[in-house]
Amino acid sequence: MLILYQLHNVKHHEVFLTVLFDIQISDNWPGYSLDLFTYPQHYYGDLEYVLIPHGIIVDRTERLAKDIVQDIGDNDIVVLCVLKGGYKFCADLVEHIKNLSRNSERFISMKVDFVRLKSYHNVLIVEDIVGTGRTMKVLLNNIEKYKPKMIKVASLLVKRTSRPDGYRPDYYGFEIPDLFVVGYALDYNEHFRDLNHICVINDHGKTKYRV
Ligand code: HPA
Ligand code: MG
């Protein structure tokens, strides 16, 4: 884990610690103030802070797309989107992969599929968040029955949990603290999917949308 601390020695005993943003987001990362960005008015008062702004998500996704294209080589892939939380990340990732392959001499044929898996396919599973990895292990077991040529997993987020044996996806955007996050298609009881940024929900929001 890479955490950079910048020490500004201003007065004798006064030291300011600045925690810089990294894809391994540290437990003491304070996030960004909600006042710095725009977000839907119906969520005013329901959020604590912005953990990852939308622009950074998109830029990071573009880099993951580049890594995936480099690894896949000339193979065709089937993209399996784990709904519903994964749809934003999946749409942006596929768009970036298509743009990259359009601009290169080799054209990667891509199908976004949900059911018709065939044994010769290379499968890219796209997920929003991996916690303990239990869900992903079940899904992988199911897909392995089709004996695809290759299975890779891309998850936008990996949550740091207390379990050290946690599953690690092949590609991930950010590792986050053990917090409940919403936005960019991640929901709390079906709310907040329309929020662009990934944010931490506050107690008011939790109560308001509790079922
Ligand atoms: N937010 C939304 N959905 C989730 C989360 C989260 O933090 N963790 C697992 N599913
Ligand atoms: Mg999910």
PDB file of C-alpha atoms and ligand atoms in Angstrom:
ATOM      1  CA  MET A   1       0.000   0.000   0.000  1.00  0.00           C
ATOM      2  CA  LEU A   2       1.349   3.360  -1.007  1.00  0.00           C
ATOM      3  CA  ILE A   3       0.470   6.320   1.160  1.00  0.00           C
ATOM      4  CA  LEU A   4       2.325   9.548   0.682  1.00  0.00           C
ATOM      5  CA  TYR A   5       2.532  11.977   3.538  1.00  0.00           C
ATOM      6  CA  GLN A   6       3.587  15.534   2.912  1.00  0.00           C
ATOM      7  CA  LEU A   7       4.924  17.255   5.962  1.00  0.00           C
ATOM      8  CA  HIS A   8       4.641  21.010   6.154  1.00  0.00           C
ATOM      9  CA  ASN A   9       6.525  22.319   9.156  1.00  0.00           C
ATOM     10  CA  VAL A  10       4.672  25.549   9.642  1.00  0.00           C
ATOM     11  CA  LYS A  11       5.191  26.386  13.285  1.00  0.00           C
ATOM     12  CA  HIS A  12       7.231  24.754  16.020  1.00  0.00           C
ATOM     13  CA  HIS A  13       4.891  21.932  16.937  1.00  0.00           C
ATOM     14  CA  GLU A  14       2.254  22.220  14.251  1.00  0.00           C
ATOM     15  CA  VAL A  15       2.481  19.569  11.541  1.00  0.00           C
ATOM     16  CA  PHE A  16      -0.119  19.122   8.831  1.00  0.00           C
ATOM     17  CA  LEU A  17      -0.505  15.702   7.304  1.00  0.00           C
ATOM     18  CA  THR A  18      -1.785  15.548   3.775  1.00  0.00           C
ATOM     19  CA  VAL A  19      -2.947  12.123   2.649  1.00  0.00           C
ATOM     20  CA  LEU A  20      -2.651  11.930  -1.108  1.00  0.00           C
ATOM     21  CA  PHE A  21      -5.071  10.062  -3.296  1.00  0.00           C
ATOM     22  CA  ASP A  22      -3.990   6.655  -4.560  1.00  0.00           C
ATOM     23  CA  ILE A  23      -5.819   3.707  -6.106  1.00  0.00           C
ATOM     24  CA  GLN A  24      -5.332   2.002  -2.722  1.00  0.00           C
ATOM     25  CA  ILE A  25      -7.510   4.463  -0.855  1.00  0.00           C
ATOM     26  CA  SER A  26      -6.295   4.551   2.751  1.00  0.00           C
ATOM     27  CA  ASP A  27      -8.567   4.307   5.787  1.00  0.00           C
ATOM     28  CA  ASN A  28      -7.822   7.913   6.722  1.00  0.00           C
ATOM     29  CA  TRP A  29      -8.494   9.343   3.259  1.00  0.00           C
ATOM     30  CA  PRO A  30     -10.926  12.205   4.041  1.00  0.00           C
ATOM     31  CA  GLY A  31     -12.473  12.318   0.562  1.00  0.00           C
ATOM     32  CA  TYR A  32     -13.648  15.478  -1.182  1.00  0.00           C
ATOM     33  CA  SER A  33     -16.178  17.971   0.097  1.00  0.00           C
ATOM     34  CA  LEU A  34     -19.565  17.641  -1.613  1.00  0.00           C
ATOM     35  CA  ASP A  35     -19.456  21.414  -2.213  1.00  0.00           C
ATOM     36  CA  LEU A  36     -16.718  20.943  -4.820  1.00  0.00           C
ATOM     37  CA  PHE A  37     -18.930  19.051  -7.275  1.00  0.00           C
ATOM     38  CA  THR A  38     -22.498  18.852  -8.545  1.00  0.00           C
ATOM     39  CA  TYR A  39     -24.868  16.009  -7.712  1.00  0.00           C
ATOM     40  CA  PRO A  40     -28.649  15.472  -7.800  1.00  0.00           C
ATOM     41  CA  GLN A  41     -30.549  17.791  -5.511  1.00  0.00           C
ATOM     42  CA  HIS A  42     -32.687  14.936  -4.180  1.00  0.00           C
ATOM     43  CA  TYR A  43     -29.578  13.587  -2.413  1.00  0.00           C
ATOM     44  CA  TYR A  44     -28.696  16.834  -0.619  1.00  0.00           C
ATOM     45  CA  GLY A  45     -28.220  16.006   3.071  1.00  0.00           C
ATOM     46  CA  ASP A  46     -27.909  12.241   2.454  1.00  0.00           C
ATOM     47  CA  LEU A  47     -24.165  11.980   1.800  1.00  0.00           C
ATOM     48  CA  GLU A  48     -21.034  12.290   3.920  1.00  0.00           C
ATOM     49  CA  TYR A  49     -18.397  13.041   1.261  1.00  0.00           C
ATOM     50  CA  VAL A  50     -17.180  12.149  -2.220  1.00  0.00           C
ATOM     51  CA  LEU A  51     -14.824   9.174  -2.048  1.00  0.00           C
ATOM     52  CA  ILE A  52     -14.013   9.003  -5.793  1.00  0.00           C
ATOM     53  CA  PRO A  53     -15.107  11.756  -8.207  1.00  0.00           C
ATOM     54  CA  HIS A  54     -16.670  10.668 -11.506  1.00  0.00           C
ATOM     55  CA  GLY A  55     -13.810  12.015 -13.625  1.00  0.00           C
ATOM     56  CA  ILE A  56     -11.233   9.898 -11.802  1.00  0.00           C
ATOM     57  CA  ILE A  57     -13.423   6.798 -12.209  1.00  0.00           C
ATOM     58  CA  VAL A  58     -13.619   7.363 -15.970  1.00  0.00           C
ATOM     59  CA  ASP A  59      -9.895   8.049 -16.333  1.00  0.00           C
ATOM     60  CA  ARG A  60      -8.975   4.991 -14.297  1.00  0.00           C
ATOM     61  CA  THR A  61     -11.392   2.866 -16.351  1.00  0.00           C
ATOM     62  CA  GLU A  62      -9.641   4.002 -19.531  1.00  0.00           C
ATOM     63  CA  ARG A  63      -6.351   2.694 -18.157  1.00  0.00           C
ATOM     64  CA  LEU A  64      -7.921  -0.650 -17.162  1.00  0.00           C
ATOM     65  CA  ALA A  65      -9.264  -0.921 -20.727  1.00  0.00           C
ATOM     66  CA  LYS A  66      -5.733  -0.395 -22.059  1.00  0.00           C
ATOM     67  CA  ASP A  67      -4.337  -3.109 -19.742  1.00  0.00           C
ATOM     68  CA  ILE A  68      -7.093  -5.522 -20.769  1.00  0.00           C
ATOM     69  CA  VAL A  69      -6.558  -4.903 -24.483  1.00  0.00           C
ATOM     70  CA  GLN A  70      -2.818  -5.507 -24.057  1.00  0.00           C
ATOM     71  CA  ASP A  71      -3.433  -8.808 -22.238  1.00  0.00           C
ATOM     72  CA  ILE A  72      -6.143 -10.155 -24.498  1.00  0.00           C
ATOM     73  CA  GLY A  73      -4.035  -9.901 -27.620  1.00  0.00           C
ATOM     74  CA  ASP A  74      -5.859 -10.985 -30.740  1.00  0.00           C
ATOM     75  CA  ASN A  75      -8.567 -12.939 -28.983  1.00  0.00           C
ATOM     76  CA  ASP A  76     -12.259 -12.216 -29.166  1.00  0.00           C
ATOM     77  CA  ILE A  77     -13.964 -11.726 -25.854  1.00  0.00           C
ATOM     78  CA  VAL A  78     -17.412 -12.008 -24.389  1.00  0.00           C
ATOM     79  CA  VAL A  79     -18.128  -9.447 -21.709  1.00  0.00           C
ATOM     80  CA  LEU A  80     -20.343 -10.632 -18.871  1.00  0.00           C
ATOM     81  CA  CYS A  81     -21.811  -7.754 -16.924  1.00  0.00           C
ATOM     82  CA  VAL A  82     -22.905  -8.502 -13.375  1.00  0.00           C
ATOM     83  CA  LEU A  83     -26.092  -6.471 -13.069  1.00  0.00           C
ATOM     84  CA  LYS A  84     -27.185  -4.038 -11.817  1.00  0.00           C
ATOM     85  CA  GLY A  85     -24.324  -2.392  -9.997  1.00  0.00           C
ATOM     86  CA  GLY A  86     -21.865  -3.209 -12.762  1.00  0.00           C
ATOM     87  CA  TYR A  87     -23.662  -1.596 -15.653  1.00  0.00           C
ATOM     88  CA  LYS A  88     -22.047   1.871 -15.532  1.00  0.00           C
ATOM     89  CA  PHE A  89     -18.522   0.517 -15.171  1.00  0.00           C
ATOM     90  CA  CYS A  90     -19.220  -2.117 -17.827  1.00  0.00           C
ATOM     91  CA  ALA A  91     -20.611   0.436 -20.307  1.00  0.00           C
ATOM     92  CA  ASP A  92     -17.637   2.776 -19.839  1.00  0.00           C
ATOM     93  CA  LEU A  93     -15.093  -0.064 -19.922  1.00  0.00           C
ATOM     94  CA  VAL A  94     -16.539  -1.548 -23.127  1.00  0.00           C
ATOM     95  CA  GLU A  95     -16.617   1.905 -24.721  1.00  0.00           C
ATOM     96  CA  HIS A  96     -12.929   2.454 -23.907  1.00  0.00           C
ATOM     97  CA  ILE A  97     -11.974  -1.036 -25.160  1.00  0.00           C
ATOM     98  CA  LYS A  98     -13.854  -0.404 -28.413  1.00  0.00           C
ATOM     99  CA  ASN A  99     -12.144   2.962 -28.886  1.00  0.00           C
ATOM    100  CA  LEU A 100      -8.713   1.458 -28.227  1.00  0.00           C
ATOM    101  CA  SER A 101      -9.227  -1.408 -30.666  1.00  0.00           C
ATOM    102  CA  ARG A 102     -10.692   0.912 -33.309  1.00  0.00           C
ATOM    103  CA  ASN A 103      -7.554   3.034 -33.143  1.00  0.00           C
ATOM    104  CA  SER A 104      -5.177   0.117 -33.408  1.00  0.00           C
ATOM    105  CA  GLU A 105      -4.334  -2.148 -36.321  1.00  0.00           C
ATOM    106  CA  ARG A 106      -5.893  -5.157 -34.657  1.00  0.00           C
ATOM    107  CA  PHE A 107      -9.603  -5.176 -34.241  1.00  0.00           C
ATOM    108  CA  ILE A 108     -10.969  -6.895 -31.168  1.00  0.00           C
ATOM    109  CA  SER A 109     -14.399  -8.302 -31.719  1.00  0.00           C
ATOM    110  CA  MET A 110     -16.507  -7.857 -28.624  1.00  0.00           C
ATOM    111  CA  LYS A 111     -19.873  -9.141 -27.686  1.00  0.00           C
ATOM    112  CA  VAL A 112     -21.714  -8.149 -24.594  1.00  0.00           C
ATOM    113  CA  ASP A 113     -23.554 -11.259 -23.586  1.00  0.00           C
ATOM    114  CA  PHE A 114     -25.585 -12.560 -20.703  1.00  0.00           C
ATOM    115  CA  VAL A 115     -26.472 -16.180 -21.472  1.00  0.00           C
ATOM    116  CA  ARG A 116     -25.064 -17.658 -24.659  1.00  0.00           C
ATOM    117  CA  LEU A 117     -21.694 -18.822 -23.423  1.00  0.00           C
ATOM    118  CA  LYS A 118     -19.763 -21.151 -25.687  1.00  0.00           C
ATOM    119  CA  SER A 119     -16.674 -23.143 -24.828  1.00  0.00           C
ATOM    120  CA  TYR A 120     -14.375 -21.316 -27.235  1.00  0.00           C
ATOM    121  CA  HIS A 121     -15.067 -17.932 -25.758  1.00  0.00           C
ATOM    122  CA  ASN A 122     -12.762 -15.767 -23.720  1.00  0.00           C
ATOM    123  CA  VAL A 123     -14.831 -14.329 -20.932  1.00  0.00           C
ATOM    124  CA  LEU A 124     -14.381 -10.988 -19.177  1.00  0.00           C
ATOM    125  CA  ILE A 125     -16.580 -10.715 -16.087  1.00  0.00           C
ATOM    126  CA  VAL A 126     -17.302  -7.112 -15.139  1.00  0.00           C
ATOM    127  CA  GLU A 127     -18.374  -6.411 -11.576  1.00  0.00           C
ATOM    128  CA  ASP A 128     -18.897  -3.239  -9.555  1.00  0.00           C
ATOM    129  CA  ILE A 129     -17.484  -4.273  -6.186  1.00  0.00           C
ATOM    130  CA  VAL A 130     -15.755  -7.284  -4.661  1.00  0.00           C
ATOM    131  CA  GLY A 131     -15.978  -7.702  -0.897  1.00  0.00           C
ATOM    132  CA  THR A 132     -15.253 -11.113   0.566  1.00  0.00           C
ATOM    133  CA  GLY A 133     -15.283 -12.556  -2.942  1.00  0.00           C
ATOM    134  CA  ARG A 134     -17.852 -15.211  -2.087  1.00  0.00           C
ATOM    135  CA  THR A 135     -20.270 -14.100  -4.830  1.00  0.00           C
ATOM    136  CA  MET A 136     -17.476 -14.024  -7.380  1.00  0.00           C
ATOM    137  CA  LYS A 137     -16.275 -17.528  -6.485  1.00  0.00           C
ATOM    138  CA  VAL A 138     -19.790 -18.911  -7.047  1.00  0.00           C
ATOM    139  CA  LEU A 139     -20.065 -17.110 -10.379  1.00  0.00           C
ATOM    140  CA  LEU A 140     -16.634 -18.340 -11.484  1.00  0.00           C
ATOM    141  CA  ASN A 141     -17.570 -21.932 -10.613  1.00  0.00           C
ATOM    142  CA  ASN A 142     -20.662 -21.633 -12.778  1.00  0.00           C
ATOM    143  CA  ILE A 143     -18.837 -20.149 -15.732  1.00  0.00           C
ATOM    144  CA  GLU A 144     -16.002 -22.668 -15.562  1.00  0.00           C
ATOM    145  CA  LYS A 145     -18.549 -25.371 -16.459  1.00  0.00           C
ATOM    146  CA  TYR A 146     -18.637 -23.911 -19.971  1.00  0.00           C
ATOM    147  CA  LYS A 147     -14.863 -24.427 -20.185  1.00  0.00           C
ATOM    148  CA  PRO A 148     -14.054 -21.079 -21.747  1.00  0.00           C
ATOM    149  CA  LYS A 149     -10.564 -20.514 -23.181  1.00  0.00           C
ATOM    150  CA  MET A 150      -9.936 -17.754 -20.648  1.00  0.00           C
ATOM    151  CA  ILE A 151     -11.751 -16.086 -17.761  1.00  0.00           C
ATOM    152  CA  LYS A 152     -10.704 -12.686 -16.450  1.00  0.00           C
ATOM    153  CA  VAL A 153     -12.438 -10.589 -13.841  1.00  0.00           C
ATOM    154  CA  ALA A 154     -12.510  -6.794 -13.789  1.00  0.00           C
ATOM    155  CA  SER A 155     -14.026  -5.068 -10.763  1.00  0.00           C
ATOM    156  CA  LEU A 156     -14.233  -1.325 -10.330  1.00  0.00           C
ATOM    157  CA  LEU A 157     -13.821  -1.591  -6.562  1.00  0.00           C
ATOM    158  CA  VAL A 158     -12.249  -4.001  -4.103  1.00  0.00           C
ATOM    159  CA  LYS A 159     -13.313  -3.523  -0.509  1.00  0.00           C
ATOM    160  CA  ARG A 160     -10.714  -4.094   2.199  1.00  0.00           C
ATOM    161  CA  THR A 161     -12.354  -6.576   4.514  1.00  0.00           C
ATOM    162  CA  SER A 162     -11.067  -8.322   7.608  1.00  0.00           C
ATOM    163  CA  ARG A 163     -10.578 -11.491   5.586  1.00  0.00           C
ATOM    164  CA  PRO A 164      -6.991 -11.766   4.401  1.00  0.00           C
ATOM    165  CA  ASP A 165      -7.860 -14.671   2.078  1.00  0.00           C
ATOM    166  CA  GLY A 166     -10.101 -12.354   0.089  1.00  0.00           C
ATOM    167  CA  TYR A 167     -10.481 -12.897  -3.634  1.00  0.00           C
ATOM    168  CA  ARG A 168      -8.487 -10.569  -5.914  1.00  0.00           C
ATOM    169  CA  PRO A 169      -9.838  -9.783  -9.369  1.00  0.00           C
ATOM    170  CA  ASP A 170      -7.447  -9.724 -12.349  1.00  0.00           C
ATOM    171  CA  TYR A 171      -8.149  -6.012 -12.854  1.00  0.00           C
ATOM    172  CA  TYR A 172      -9.515  -3.477 -10.421  1.00  0.00           C
ATOM    173  CA  GLY A 173      -9.970   0.257 -10.351  1.00  0.00           C
ATOM    174  CA  PHE A 174      -9.620   1.121  -6.674  1.00  0.00           C
ATOM    175  CA  GLU A 175      -9.181  -0.588  -3.335  1.00  0.00           C
ATOM    176  CA  ILE A 176     -11.425   1.123  -0.790  1.00  0.00           C
ATOM    177  CA  PRO A 177     -11.788   1.062   3.012  1.00  0.00           C
ATOM    178  CA  ASP A 178     -14.549  -1.087   4.545  1.00  0.00           C
ATOM    179  CA  LEU A 179     -17.253   1.565   3.995  1.00  0.00           C
ATOM    180  CA  PHE A 180     -20.671   1.408   2.367  1.00  0.00           C
ATOM    181  CA  VAL A 181     -20.456   3.384  -0.854  1.00  0.00           C
ATOM    182  CA  VAL A 182     -23.055   4.519  -3.371  1.00  0.00           C
ATOM    183  CA  GLY A 183     -23.105   6.103  -6.812  1.00  0.00           C
ATOM    184  CA  TYR A 184     -21.898   5.235 -10.323  1.00  0.00           C
ATOM    185  CA  ALA A 185     -24.568   2.462 -10.391  1.00  0.00           C
ATOM    186  CA  LEU A 186     -23.858   1.226  -6.849  1.00  0.00           C
ATOM    187  CA  ASP A 187     -27.031   1.445  -4.801  1.00  0.00           C
ATOM    188  CA  TYR A 188     -28.473   1.528  -1.330  1.00  0.00           C
ATOM    189  CA  ASN A 189     -31.883  -0.182  -1.591  1.00  0.00           C
ATOM    190  CA  GLU A 190     -32.039   0.795  -5.292  1.00  0.00           C
ATOM    191  CA  HIS A 191     -31.300   4.472  -4.596  1.00  0.00           C
ATOM    192  CA  PHE A 192     -28.218   6.493  -5.607  1.00  0.00           C
ATOM    193  CA  ARG A 193     -27.608   4.688  -8.918  1.00  0.00           C
ATOM    194  CA  ASP A 194     -28.137   8.065 -10.635  1.00  0.00           C
ATOM    195  CA  LEU A 195     -25.294   9.675  -8.668  1.00  0.00           C
ATOM    196  CA  ASN A 196     -22.132  10.164 -10.794  1.00  0.00           C
ATOM    197  CA  HIS A 197     -19.512  10.123  -8.070  1.00  0.00           C
ATOM    198  CA  ILE A 198     -18.794   7.314  -5.642  1.00  0.00           C
ATOM    199  CA  CYS A 199     -19.809   8.683  -2.256  1.00  0.00           C
ATOM    200  CA  VAL A 200     -20.143   7.622   1.346  1.00  0.00           C
ATOM    201  CA  ILE A 201     -23.742   7.719   2.545  1.00  0.00           C
ATOM    202  CA  ASN A 202     -24.504   9.394   5.910  1.00  0.00           C
ATOM    203  CA  ASP A 203     -26.903   8.364   8.694  1.00  0.00           C
ATOM    204  CA  HIS A 204     -29.632  10.664   7.367  1.00  0.00           C
ATOM    205  CA  GLY A 205     -29.442   8.973   3.958  1.00  0.00           C
ATOM    206  CA  LYS A 206     -29.448   5.504   5.510  1.00  0.00           C
ATOM    207  CA  THR A 207     -32.577   6.281   7.521  1.00  0.00           C
ATOM    208  CA  LYS A 208     -34.329   7.990   4.604  1.00  0.00           C
ATOM    209  CA  TYR A 209     -33.891   5.047   2.236  1.00  0.00           C
ATOM    210  CA  ARG A 210     -34.117   2.213   4.731  1.00  0.00           C
ATOM    211  CA  VAL A 211     -36.616  -0.479   3.717  1.00  0.00           C
TER     212      VAL A 211
HETATM  213  N1  HPA B   1     -22.227  -0.341  -1.868  1.00  0.00           N
HETATM  214  C1  HPA B   1     -23.177  -0.880  -2.678  1.00  0.00           C
HETATM  215  N2  HPA B   1     -23.300  -2.188  -2.892  1.00  0.00           N
HETATM  216  C2  HPA B   1     -22.442  -3.005  -2.263  1.00  0.00           C
HETATM  217  C3  HPA B   1     -21.444  -2.514  -1.409  1.00  0.00           C
HETATM  218  C4  HPA B   1     -21.330  -1.110  -1.196  1.00  0.00           C
HETATM  219  O1  HPA B   1     -20.462  -0.595  -0.437  1.00  0.00           O
HETATM  220  N3  HPA B   1     -20.744  -3.598  -0.946  1.00  0.00           N
HETATM  221  C5  HPA B   1     -21.318  -4.694  -1.511  1.00  0.00           C
HETATM  222  N4  HPA B   1     -22.339  -4.357  -2.295  1.00  0.00           N
HETATM  223 MG    MG B   2     -22.530  -6.310  -7.525  1.00  0.00          MG
END
